[in-house]
Coordinates of N, CA and C in Angstrom, one line a residue:
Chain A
X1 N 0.8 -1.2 0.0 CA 0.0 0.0 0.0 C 0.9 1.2 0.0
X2 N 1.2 2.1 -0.9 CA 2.3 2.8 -1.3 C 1.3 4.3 -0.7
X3 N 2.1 4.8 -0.6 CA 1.6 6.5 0.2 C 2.3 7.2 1.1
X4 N 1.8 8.2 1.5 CA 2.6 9.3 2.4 C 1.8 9.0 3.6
X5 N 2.1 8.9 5.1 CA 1.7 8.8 6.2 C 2.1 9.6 7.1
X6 N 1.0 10.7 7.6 CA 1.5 11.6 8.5 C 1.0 11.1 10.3
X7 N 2.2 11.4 11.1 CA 1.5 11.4 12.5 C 1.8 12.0 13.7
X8 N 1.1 12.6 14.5 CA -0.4 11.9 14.5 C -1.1 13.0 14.0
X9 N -2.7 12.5 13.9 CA -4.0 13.3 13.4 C -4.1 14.6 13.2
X10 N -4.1 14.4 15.3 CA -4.5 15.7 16.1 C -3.4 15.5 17.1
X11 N -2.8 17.0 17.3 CA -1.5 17.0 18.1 C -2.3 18.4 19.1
X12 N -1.5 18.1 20.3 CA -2.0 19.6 21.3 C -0.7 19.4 21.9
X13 N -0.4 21.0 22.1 CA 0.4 21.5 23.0 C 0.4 22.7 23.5
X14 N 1.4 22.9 24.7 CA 1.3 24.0 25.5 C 2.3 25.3 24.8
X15 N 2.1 26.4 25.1 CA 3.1 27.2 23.9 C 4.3 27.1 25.2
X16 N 5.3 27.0 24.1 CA 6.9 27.2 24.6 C 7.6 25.8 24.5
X17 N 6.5 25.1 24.2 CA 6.9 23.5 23.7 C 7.5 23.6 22.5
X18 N 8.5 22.7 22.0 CA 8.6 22.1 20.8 C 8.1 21.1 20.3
X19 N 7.6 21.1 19.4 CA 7.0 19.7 18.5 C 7.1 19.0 17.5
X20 N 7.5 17.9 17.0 CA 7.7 17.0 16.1 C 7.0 16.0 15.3
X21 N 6.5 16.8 14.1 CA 5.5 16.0 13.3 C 6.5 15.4 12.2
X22 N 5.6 13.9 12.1 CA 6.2 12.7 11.4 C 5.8 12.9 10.0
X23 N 6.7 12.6 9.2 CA 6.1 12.2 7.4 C 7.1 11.4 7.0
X24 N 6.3 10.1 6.6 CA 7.0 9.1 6.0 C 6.3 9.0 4.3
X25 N 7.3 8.2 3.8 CA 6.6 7.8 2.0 C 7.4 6.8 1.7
X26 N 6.5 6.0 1.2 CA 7.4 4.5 0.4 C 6.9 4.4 -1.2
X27 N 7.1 5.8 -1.5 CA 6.7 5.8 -2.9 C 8.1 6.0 -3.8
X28 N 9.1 5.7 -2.8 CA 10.7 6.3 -3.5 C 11.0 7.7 -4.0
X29 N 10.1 8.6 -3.4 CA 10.5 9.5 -4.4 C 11.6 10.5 -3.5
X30 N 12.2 11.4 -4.2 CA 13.1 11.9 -3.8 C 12.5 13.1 -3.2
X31 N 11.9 14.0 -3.7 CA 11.2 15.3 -3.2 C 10.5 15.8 -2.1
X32 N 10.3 16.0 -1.2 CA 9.4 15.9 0.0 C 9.3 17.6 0.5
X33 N 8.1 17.6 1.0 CA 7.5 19.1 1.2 C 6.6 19.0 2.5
X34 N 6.9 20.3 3.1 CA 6.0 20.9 4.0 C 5.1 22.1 3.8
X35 N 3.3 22.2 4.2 CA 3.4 23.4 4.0 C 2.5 23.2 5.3
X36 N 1.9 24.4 5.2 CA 1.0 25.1 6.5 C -0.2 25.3 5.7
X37 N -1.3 25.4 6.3 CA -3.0 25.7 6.0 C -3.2 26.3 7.1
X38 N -4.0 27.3 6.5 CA -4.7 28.0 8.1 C -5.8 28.4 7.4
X39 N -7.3 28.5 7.9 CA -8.4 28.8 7.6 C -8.9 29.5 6.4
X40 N -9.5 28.9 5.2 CA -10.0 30.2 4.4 C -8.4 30.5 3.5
X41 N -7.4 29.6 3.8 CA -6.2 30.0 2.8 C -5.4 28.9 2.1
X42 N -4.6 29.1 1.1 CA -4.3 28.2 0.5 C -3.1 27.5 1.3
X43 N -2.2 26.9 0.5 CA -0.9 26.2 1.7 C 0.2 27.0 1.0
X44 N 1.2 27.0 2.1 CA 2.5 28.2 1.9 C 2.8 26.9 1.9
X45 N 4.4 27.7 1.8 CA 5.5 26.3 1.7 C 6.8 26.6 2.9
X46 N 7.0 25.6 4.0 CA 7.7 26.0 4.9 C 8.7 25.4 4.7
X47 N 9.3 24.3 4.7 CA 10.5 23.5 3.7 C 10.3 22.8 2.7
X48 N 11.6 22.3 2.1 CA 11.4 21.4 1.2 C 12.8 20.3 1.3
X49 N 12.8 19.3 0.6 CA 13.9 18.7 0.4 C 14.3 17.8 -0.8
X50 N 15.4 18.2 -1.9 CA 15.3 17.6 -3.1 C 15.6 16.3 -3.2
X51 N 16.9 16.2 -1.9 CA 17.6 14.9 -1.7 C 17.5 14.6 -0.2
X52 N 18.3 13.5 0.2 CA 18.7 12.9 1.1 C 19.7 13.8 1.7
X53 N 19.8 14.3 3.1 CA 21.1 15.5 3.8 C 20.5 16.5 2.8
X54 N 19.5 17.5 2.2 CA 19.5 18.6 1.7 C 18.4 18.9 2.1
X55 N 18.6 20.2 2.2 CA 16.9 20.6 2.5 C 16.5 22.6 2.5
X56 N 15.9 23.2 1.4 CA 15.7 24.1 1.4 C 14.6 25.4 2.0
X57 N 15.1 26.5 2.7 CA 13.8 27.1 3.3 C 12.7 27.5 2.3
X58 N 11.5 27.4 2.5 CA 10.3 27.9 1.8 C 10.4 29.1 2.2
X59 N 8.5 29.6 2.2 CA 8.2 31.1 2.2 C 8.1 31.1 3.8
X60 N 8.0 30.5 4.6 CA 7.6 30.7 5.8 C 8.7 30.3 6.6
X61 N 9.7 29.6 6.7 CA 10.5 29.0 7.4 C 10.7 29.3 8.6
X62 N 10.7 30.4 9.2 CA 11.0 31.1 10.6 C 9.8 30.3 11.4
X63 N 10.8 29.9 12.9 CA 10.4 29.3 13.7 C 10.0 27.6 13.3
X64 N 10.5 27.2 12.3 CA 10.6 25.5 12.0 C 11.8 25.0 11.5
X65 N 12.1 23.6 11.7 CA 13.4 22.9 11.4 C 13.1 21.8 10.9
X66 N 13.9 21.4 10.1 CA 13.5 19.9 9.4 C 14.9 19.3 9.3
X67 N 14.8 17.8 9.0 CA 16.2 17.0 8.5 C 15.3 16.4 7.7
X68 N 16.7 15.2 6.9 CA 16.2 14.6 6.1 C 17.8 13.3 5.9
X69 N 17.7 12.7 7.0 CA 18.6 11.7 7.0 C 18.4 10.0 6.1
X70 N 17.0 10.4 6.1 CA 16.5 8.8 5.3 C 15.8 9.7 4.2
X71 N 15.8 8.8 3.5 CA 15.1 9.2 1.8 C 13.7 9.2 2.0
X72 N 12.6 8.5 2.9 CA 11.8 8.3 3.2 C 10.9 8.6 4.3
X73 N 11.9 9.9 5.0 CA 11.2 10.5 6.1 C 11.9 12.0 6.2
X74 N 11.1 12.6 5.9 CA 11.2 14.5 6.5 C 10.3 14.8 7.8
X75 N 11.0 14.7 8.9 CA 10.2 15.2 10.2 C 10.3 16.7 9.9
X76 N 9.3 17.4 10.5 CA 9.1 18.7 10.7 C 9.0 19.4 12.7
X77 N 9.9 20.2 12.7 CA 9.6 20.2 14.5 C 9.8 22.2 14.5
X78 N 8.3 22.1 15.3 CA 7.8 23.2 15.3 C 8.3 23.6 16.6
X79 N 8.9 25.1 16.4 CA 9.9 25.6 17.6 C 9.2 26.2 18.7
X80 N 9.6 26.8 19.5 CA 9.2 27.5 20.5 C 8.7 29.6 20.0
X81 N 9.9 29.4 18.9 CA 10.1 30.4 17.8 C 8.9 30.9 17.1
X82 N 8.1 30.1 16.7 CA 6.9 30.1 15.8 C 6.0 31.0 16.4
X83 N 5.2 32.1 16.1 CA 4.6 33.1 16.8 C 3.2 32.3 16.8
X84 N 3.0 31.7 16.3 CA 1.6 31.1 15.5 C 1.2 30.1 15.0
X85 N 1.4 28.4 16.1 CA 1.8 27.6 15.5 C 0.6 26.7 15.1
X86 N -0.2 27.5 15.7 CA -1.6 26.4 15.8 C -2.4 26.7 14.1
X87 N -2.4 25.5 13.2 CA -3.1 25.0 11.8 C -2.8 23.8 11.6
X88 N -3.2 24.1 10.3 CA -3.3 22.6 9.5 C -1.9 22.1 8.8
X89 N -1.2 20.8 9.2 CA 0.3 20.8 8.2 C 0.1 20.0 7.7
X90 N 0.6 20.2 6.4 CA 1.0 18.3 5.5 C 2.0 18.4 4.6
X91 N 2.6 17.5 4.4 CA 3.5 16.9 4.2 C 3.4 16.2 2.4
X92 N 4.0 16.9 1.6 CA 3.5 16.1 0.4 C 5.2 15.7 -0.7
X93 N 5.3 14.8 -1.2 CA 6.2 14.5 -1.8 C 6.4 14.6 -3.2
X94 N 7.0 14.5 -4.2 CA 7.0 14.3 -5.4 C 8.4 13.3 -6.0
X95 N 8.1 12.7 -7.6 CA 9.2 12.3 -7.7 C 10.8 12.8 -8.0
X96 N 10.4 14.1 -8.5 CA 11.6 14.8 -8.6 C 11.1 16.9 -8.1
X97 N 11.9 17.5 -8.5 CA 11.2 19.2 -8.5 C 11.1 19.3 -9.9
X98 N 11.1 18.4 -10.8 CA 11.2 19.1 -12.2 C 9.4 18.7 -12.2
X99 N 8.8 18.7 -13.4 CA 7.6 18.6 -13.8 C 7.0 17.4 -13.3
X100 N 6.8 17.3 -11.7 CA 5.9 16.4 -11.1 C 5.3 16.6 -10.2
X101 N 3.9 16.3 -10.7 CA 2.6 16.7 -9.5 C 3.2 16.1 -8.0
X102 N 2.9 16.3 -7.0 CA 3.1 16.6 -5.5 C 1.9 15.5 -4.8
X103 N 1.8 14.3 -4.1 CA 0.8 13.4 -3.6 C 1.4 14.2 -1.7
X104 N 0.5 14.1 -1.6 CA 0.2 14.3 -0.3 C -0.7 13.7 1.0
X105 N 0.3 13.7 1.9 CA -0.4 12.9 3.0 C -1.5 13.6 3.7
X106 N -2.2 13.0 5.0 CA -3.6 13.4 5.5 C -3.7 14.5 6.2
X107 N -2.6 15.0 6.6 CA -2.4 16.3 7.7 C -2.1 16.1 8.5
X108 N -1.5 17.0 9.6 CA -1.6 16.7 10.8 C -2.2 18.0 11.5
X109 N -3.2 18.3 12.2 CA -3.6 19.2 13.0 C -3.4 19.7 14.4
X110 N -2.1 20.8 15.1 CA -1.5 21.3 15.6 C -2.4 21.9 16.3
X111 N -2.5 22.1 17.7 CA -3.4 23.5 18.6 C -2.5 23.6 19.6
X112 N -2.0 25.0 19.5 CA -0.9 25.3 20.7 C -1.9 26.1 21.7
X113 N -1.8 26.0 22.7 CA -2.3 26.6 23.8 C -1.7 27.5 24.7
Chain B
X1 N 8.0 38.1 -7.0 CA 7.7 37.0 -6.3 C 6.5 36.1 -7.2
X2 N 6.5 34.9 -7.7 CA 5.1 34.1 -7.9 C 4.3 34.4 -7.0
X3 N 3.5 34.8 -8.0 CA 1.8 34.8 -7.4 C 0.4 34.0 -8.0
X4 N -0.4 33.5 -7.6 CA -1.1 32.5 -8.1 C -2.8 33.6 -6.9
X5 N -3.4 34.2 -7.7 CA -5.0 34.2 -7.3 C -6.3 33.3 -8.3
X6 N -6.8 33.0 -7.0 CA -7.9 32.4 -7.9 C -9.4 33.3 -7.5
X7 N -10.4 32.8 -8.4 CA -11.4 33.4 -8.3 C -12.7 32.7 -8.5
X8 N -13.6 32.9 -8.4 CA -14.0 33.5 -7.2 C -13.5 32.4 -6.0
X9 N -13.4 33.3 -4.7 CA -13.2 32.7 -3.7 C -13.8 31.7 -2.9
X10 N -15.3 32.0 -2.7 CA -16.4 30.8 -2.9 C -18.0 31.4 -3.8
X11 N -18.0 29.9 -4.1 CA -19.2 29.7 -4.7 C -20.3 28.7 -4.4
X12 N -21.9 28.8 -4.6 CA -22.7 28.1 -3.9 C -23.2 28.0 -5.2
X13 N -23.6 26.7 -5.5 CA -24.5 26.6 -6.7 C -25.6 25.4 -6.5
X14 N -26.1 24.9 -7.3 CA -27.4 23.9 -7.3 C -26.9 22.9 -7.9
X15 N -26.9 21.5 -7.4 CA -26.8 20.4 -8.3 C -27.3 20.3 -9.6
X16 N -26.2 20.4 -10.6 CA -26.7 19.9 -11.9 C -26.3 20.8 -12.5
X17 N -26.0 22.2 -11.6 CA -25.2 23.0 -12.5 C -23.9 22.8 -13.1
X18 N -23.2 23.8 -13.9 CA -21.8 23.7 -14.5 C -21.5 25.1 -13.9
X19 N -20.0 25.1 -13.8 CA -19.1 25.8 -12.7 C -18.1 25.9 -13.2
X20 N -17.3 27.6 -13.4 CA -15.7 27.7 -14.2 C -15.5 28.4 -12.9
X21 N -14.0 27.7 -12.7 CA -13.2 28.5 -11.6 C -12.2 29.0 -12.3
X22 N -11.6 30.1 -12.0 CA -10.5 30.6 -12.7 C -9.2 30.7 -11.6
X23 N -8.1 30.5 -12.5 CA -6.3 30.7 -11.6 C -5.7 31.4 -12.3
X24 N -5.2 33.0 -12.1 CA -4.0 33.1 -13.4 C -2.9 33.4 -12.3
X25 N -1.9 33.4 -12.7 CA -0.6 33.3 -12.4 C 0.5 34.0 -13.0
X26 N 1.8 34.4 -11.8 CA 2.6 35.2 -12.4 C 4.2 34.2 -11.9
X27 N 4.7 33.8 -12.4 CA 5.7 32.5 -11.8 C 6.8 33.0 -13.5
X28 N 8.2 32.7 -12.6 CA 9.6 33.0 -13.4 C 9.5 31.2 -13.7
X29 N 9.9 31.1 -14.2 CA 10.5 29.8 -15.1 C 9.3 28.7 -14.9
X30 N 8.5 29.6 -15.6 CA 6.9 28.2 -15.7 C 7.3 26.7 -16.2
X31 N 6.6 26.1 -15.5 CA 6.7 24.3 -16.1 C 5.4 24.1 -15.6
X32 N 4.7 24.2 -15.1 CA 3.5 23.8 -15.1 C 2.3 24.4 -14.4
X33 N 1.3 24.1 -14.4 CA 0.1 24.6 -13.7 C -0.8 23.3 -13.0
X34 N -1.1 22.9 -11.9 CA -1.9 21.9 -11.1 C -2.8 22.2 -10.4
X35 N -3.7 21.7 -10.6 CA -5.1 21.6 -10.0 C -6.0 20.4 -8.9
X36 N -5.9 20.9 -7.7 CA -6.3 19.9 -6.7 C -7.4 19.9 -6.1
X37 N -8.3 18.8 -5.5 CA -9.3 19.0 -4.8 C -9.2 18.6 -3.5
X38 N -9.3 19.3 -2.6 CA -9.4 19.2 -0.9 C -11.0 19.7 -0.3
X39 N -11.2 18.0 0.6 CA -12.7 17.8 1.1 C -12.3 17.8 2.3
X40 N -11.7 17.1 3.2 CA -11.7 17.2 4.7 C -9.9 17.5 4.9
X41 N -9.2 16.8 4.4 CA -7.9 16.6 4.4 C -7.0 16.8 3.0
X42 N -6.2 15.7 3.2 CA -4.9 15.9 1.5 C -5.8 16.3 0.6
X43 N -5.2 17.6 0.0 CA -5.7 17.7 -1.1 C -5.2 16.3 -2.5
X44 N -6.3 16.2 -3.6 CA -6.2 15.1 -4.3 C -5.6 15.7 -5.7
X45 N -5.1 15.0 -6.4 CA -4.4 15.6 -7.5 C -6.0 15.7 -8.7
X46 N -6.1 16.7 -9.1 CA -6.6 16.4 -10.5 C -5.6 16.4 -11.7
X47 N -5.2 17.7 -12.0 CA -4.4 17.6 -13.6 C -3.0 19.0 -13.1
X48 N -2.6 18.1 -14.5 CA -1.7 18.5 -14.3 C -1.3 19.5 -15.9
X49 N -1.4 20.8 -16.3 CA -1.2 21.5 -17.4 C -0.1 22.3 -18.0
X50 N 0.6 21.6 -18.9 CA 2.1 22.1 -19.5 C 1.7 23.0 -20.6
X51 N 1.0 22.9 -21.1 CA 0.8 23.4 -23.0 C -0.3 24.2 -23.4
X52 N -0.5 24.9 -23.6 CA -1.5 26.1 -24.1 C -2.3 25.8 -25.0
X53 N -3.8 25.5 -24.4 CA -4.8 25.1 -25.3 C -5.3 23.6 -25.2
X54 N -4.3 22.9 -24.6 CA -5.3 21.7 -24.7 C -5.8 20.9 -23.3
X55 N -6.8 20.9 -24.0 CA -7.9 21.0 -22.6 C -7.7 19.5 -22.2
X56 N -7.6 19.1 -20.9 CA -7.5 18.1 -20.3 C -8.8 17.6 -19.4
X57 N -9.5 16.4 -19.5 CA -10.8 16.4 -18.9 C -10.6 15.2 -18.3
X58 N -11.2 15.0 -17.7 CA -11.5 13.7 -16.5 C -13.4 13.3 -15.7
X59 N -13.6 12.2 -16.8 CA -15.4 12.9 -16.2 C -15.7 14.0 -16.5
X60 N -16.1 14.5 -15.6 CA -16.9 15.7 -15.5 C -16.2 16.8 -15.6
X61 N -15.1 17.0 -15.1 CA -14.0 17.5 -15.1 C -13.1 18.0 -15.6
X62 N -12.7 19.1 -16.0 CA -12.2 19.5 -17.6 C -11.2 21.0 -16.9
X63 N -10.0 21.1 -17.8 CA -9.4 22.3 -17.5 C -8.3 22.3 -18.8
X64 N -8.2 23.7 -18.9 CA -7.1 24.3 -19.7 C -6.2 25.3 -20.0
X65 N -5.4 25.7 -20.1 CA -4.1 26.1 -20.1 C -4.2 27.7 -20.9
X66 N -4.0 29.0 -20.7 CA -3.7 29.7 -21.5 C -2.2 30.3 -21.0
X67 N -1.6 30.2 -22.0 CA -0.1 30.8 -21.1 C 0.7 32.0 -21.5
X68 N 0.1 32.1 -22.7 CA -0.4 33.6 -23.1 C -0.9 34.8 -22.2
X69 N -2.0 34.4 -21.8 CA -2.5 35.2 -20.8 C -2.6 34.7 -19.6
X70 N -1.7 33.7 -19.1 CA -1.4 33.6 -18.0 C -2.7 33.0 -17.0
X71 N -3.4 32.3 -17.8 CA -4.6 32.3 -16.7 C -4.9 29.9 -17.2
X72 N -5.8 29.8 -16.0 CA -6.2 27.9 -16.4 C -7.7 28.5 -15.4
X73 N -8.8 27.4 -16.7 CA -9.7 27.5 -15.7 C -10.1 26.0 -15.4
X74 N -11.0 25.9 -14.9 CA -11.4 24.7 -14.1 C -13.1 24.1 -14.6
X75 N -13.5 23.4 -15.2 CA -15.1 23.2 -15.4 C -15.5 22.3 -14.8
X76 N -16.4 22.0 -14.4 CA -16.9 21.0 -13.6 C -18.8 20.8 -14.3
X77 N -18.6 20.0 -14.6 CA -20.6 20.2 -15.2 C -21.2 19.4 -14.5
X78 N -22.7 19.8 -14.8 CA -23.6 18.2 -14.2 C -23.0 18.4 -12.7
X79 N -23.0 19.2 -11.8 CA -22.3 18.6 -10.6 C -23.0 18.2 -9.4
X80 N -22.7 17.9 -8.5 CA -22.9 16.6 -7.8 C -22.8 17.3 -6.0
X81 N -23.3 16.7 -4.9 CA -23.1 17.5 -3.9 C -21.7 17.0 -3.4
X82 N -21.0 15.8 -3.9 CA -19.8 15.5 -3.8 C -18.8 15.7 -4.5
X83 N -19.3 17.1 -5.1 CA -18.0 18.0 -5.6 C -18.0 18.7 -4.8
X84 N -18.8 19.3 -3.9 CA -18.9 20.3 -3.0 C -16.8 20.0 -2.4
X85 N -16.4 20.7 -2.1 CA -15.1 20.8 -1.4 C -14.2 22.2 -2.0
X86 N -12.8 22.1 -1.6 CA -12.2 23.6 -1.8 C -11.2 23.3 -3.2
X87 N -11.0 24.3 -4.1 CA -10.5 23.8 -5.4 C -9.2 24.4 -5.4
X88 N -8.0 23.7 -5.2 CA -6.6 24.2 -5.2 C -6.1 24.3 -6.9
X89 N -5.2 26.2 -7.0 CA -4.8 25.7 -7.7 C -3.1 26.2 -7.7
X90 N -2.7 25.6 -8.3 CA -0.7 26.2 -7.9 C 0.0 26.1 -9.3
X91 N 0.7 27.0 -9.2 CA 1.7 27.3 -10.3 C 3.2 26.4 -9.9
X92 N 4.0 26.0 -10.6 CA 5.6 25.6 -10.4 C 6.0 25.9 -11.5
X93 N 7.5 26.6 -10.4 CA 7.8 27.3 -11.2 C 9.5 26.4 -10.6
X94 N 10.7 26.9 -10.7 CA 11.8 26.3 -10.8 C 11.8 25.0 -9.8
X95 N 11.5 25.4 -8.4 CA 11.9 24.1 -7.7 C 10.4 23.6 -6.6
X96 N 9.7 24.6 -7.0 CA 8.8 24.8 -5.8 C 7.3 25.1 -6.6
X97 N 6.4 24.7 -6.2 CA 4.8 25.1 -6.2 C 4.6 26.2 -5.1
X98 N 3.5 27.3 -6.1 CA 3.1 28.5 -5.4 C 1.4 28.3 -5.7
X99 N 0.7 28.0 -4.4 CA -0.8 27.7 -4.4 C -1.5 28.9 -4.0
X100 N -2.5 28.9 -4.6 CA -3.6 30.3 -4.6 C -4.4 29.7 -3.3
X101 N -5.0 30.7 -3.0 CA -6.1 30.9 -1.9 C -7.1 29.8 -1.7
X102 N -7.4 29.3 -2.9 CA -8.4 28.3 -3.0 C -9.8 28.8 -3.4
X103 N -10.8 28.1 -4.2 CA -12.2 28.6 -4.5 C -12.8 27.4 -3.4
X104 N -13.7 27.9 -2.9 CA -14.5 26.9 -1.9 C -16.0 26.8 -2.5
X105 N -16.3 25.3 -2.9 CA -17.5 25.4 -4.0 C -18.2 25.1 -3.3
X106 N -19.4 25.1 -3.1 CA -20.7 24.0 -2.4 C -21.9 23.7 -3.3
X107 N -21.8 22.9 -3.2 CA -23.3 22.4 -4.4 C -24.3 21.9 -3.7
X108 N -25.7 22.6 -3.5 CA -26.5 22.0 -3.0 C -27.5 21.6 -3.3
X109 N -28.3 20.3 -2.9 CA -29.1 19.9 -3.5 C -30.6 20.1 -4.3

């Protein structure tokens, strides 16, 4: 059953916490993406990563970190930094950055308190 | 900077109608235009549009490319209350997709 798997669902935390949302894919592809959703808006893009050890800032990047040690997993960990952490994130991959649509996993839904 | 608006922002229509959503876009080194549908969660891929003019359809579902004028719309006919959901659309441009605001459709019965 080939796909992207985010977890978990629903996440809560207290502000001043750090947090670490999972995204795995066993679809091989090399490209892997984060963005953010917040209400009534489309998705920005907070990192990305083309390869394996590489990983570029998006439009939002301030107050998030990512690695990318396995080909098959980009964690995302949302800092203490983040003014505004509480939305919607997901995680979507592609085969390459050249001319390939982006499959995306289920979300994960963030409420900082 | 790439910019990608779409329009209208939401729309309410009646089953059975037909429905054009519009995206145009301003992106440095175009390679494509994408169109997605999001109902609770991941948005779903519809199409994917490289070439100017030719209309790409799926079912009900139809879109096309002007790159000329910078603009792709979206048709949907006959529609259904399970089109109802939010219509993503994004430009890519060298390494990265730039997504619009989204149109939020609802079709009711």
């Amino acid at each position: 059953d080939g796909g992207i798997t985010q977890s978990p669902k629903y996440l809560f935390r207290k502000e001043g916490q750090n947090v670490t949302l999972s995204c795995e894919q066993n679809l091989n592809h090399d490209a892997m993406y984060w963005y953010r959703q917040d209400p009534g808006q489309g998705l920005r893009l907070i990192y990305y990563s083309q390869i394996v050890n590489d990983f570029q800032k998006g439009d939002i990047a301030e107050g998030y970190s990512v690695s990318r040690e396995k080909k098959e997993s980009f964690p995302l960990t949302v800092t203490s930094a983040q003014k505004n952490p509480t939305a919607f994130y997901l995680c979507a991959s592609s085969a390459g950055t050249g001319v390939y649509e982006q499959y995306f996993g289920p979300g994960t839904r963030l409420t900082v308190t | 900077e790439d910019k990608v608006v779409q329009s209208p922002l939401s729309l309410v229509v009646h089953e059975g109608d037909t429905v054009t959503l519009n995206c145009s876009y301003e992106v440095t080194n175009f390679r494509s235009l994408l169109w997605y549908k999001q109902e609770k969660k991941a948005p779903t891929f519809l199409f994917m549009l490289t070439s100017s003019g030719i209309e790409k359809k799926s079912g009900r579902l139809s879109s096309i490319l002007d790159k000329k004028e910078l603009f792709s719309i979206l048709n949907i006919t006959a529609t259904q209350t399970g089109d109802s959901a939010v219509y993503l659309c994004a430009d890519q441009g060298a390494q990265k997709l730039v997504f619009g605001q989204g149109t939020r459709l609802t079709i009711n019965p």
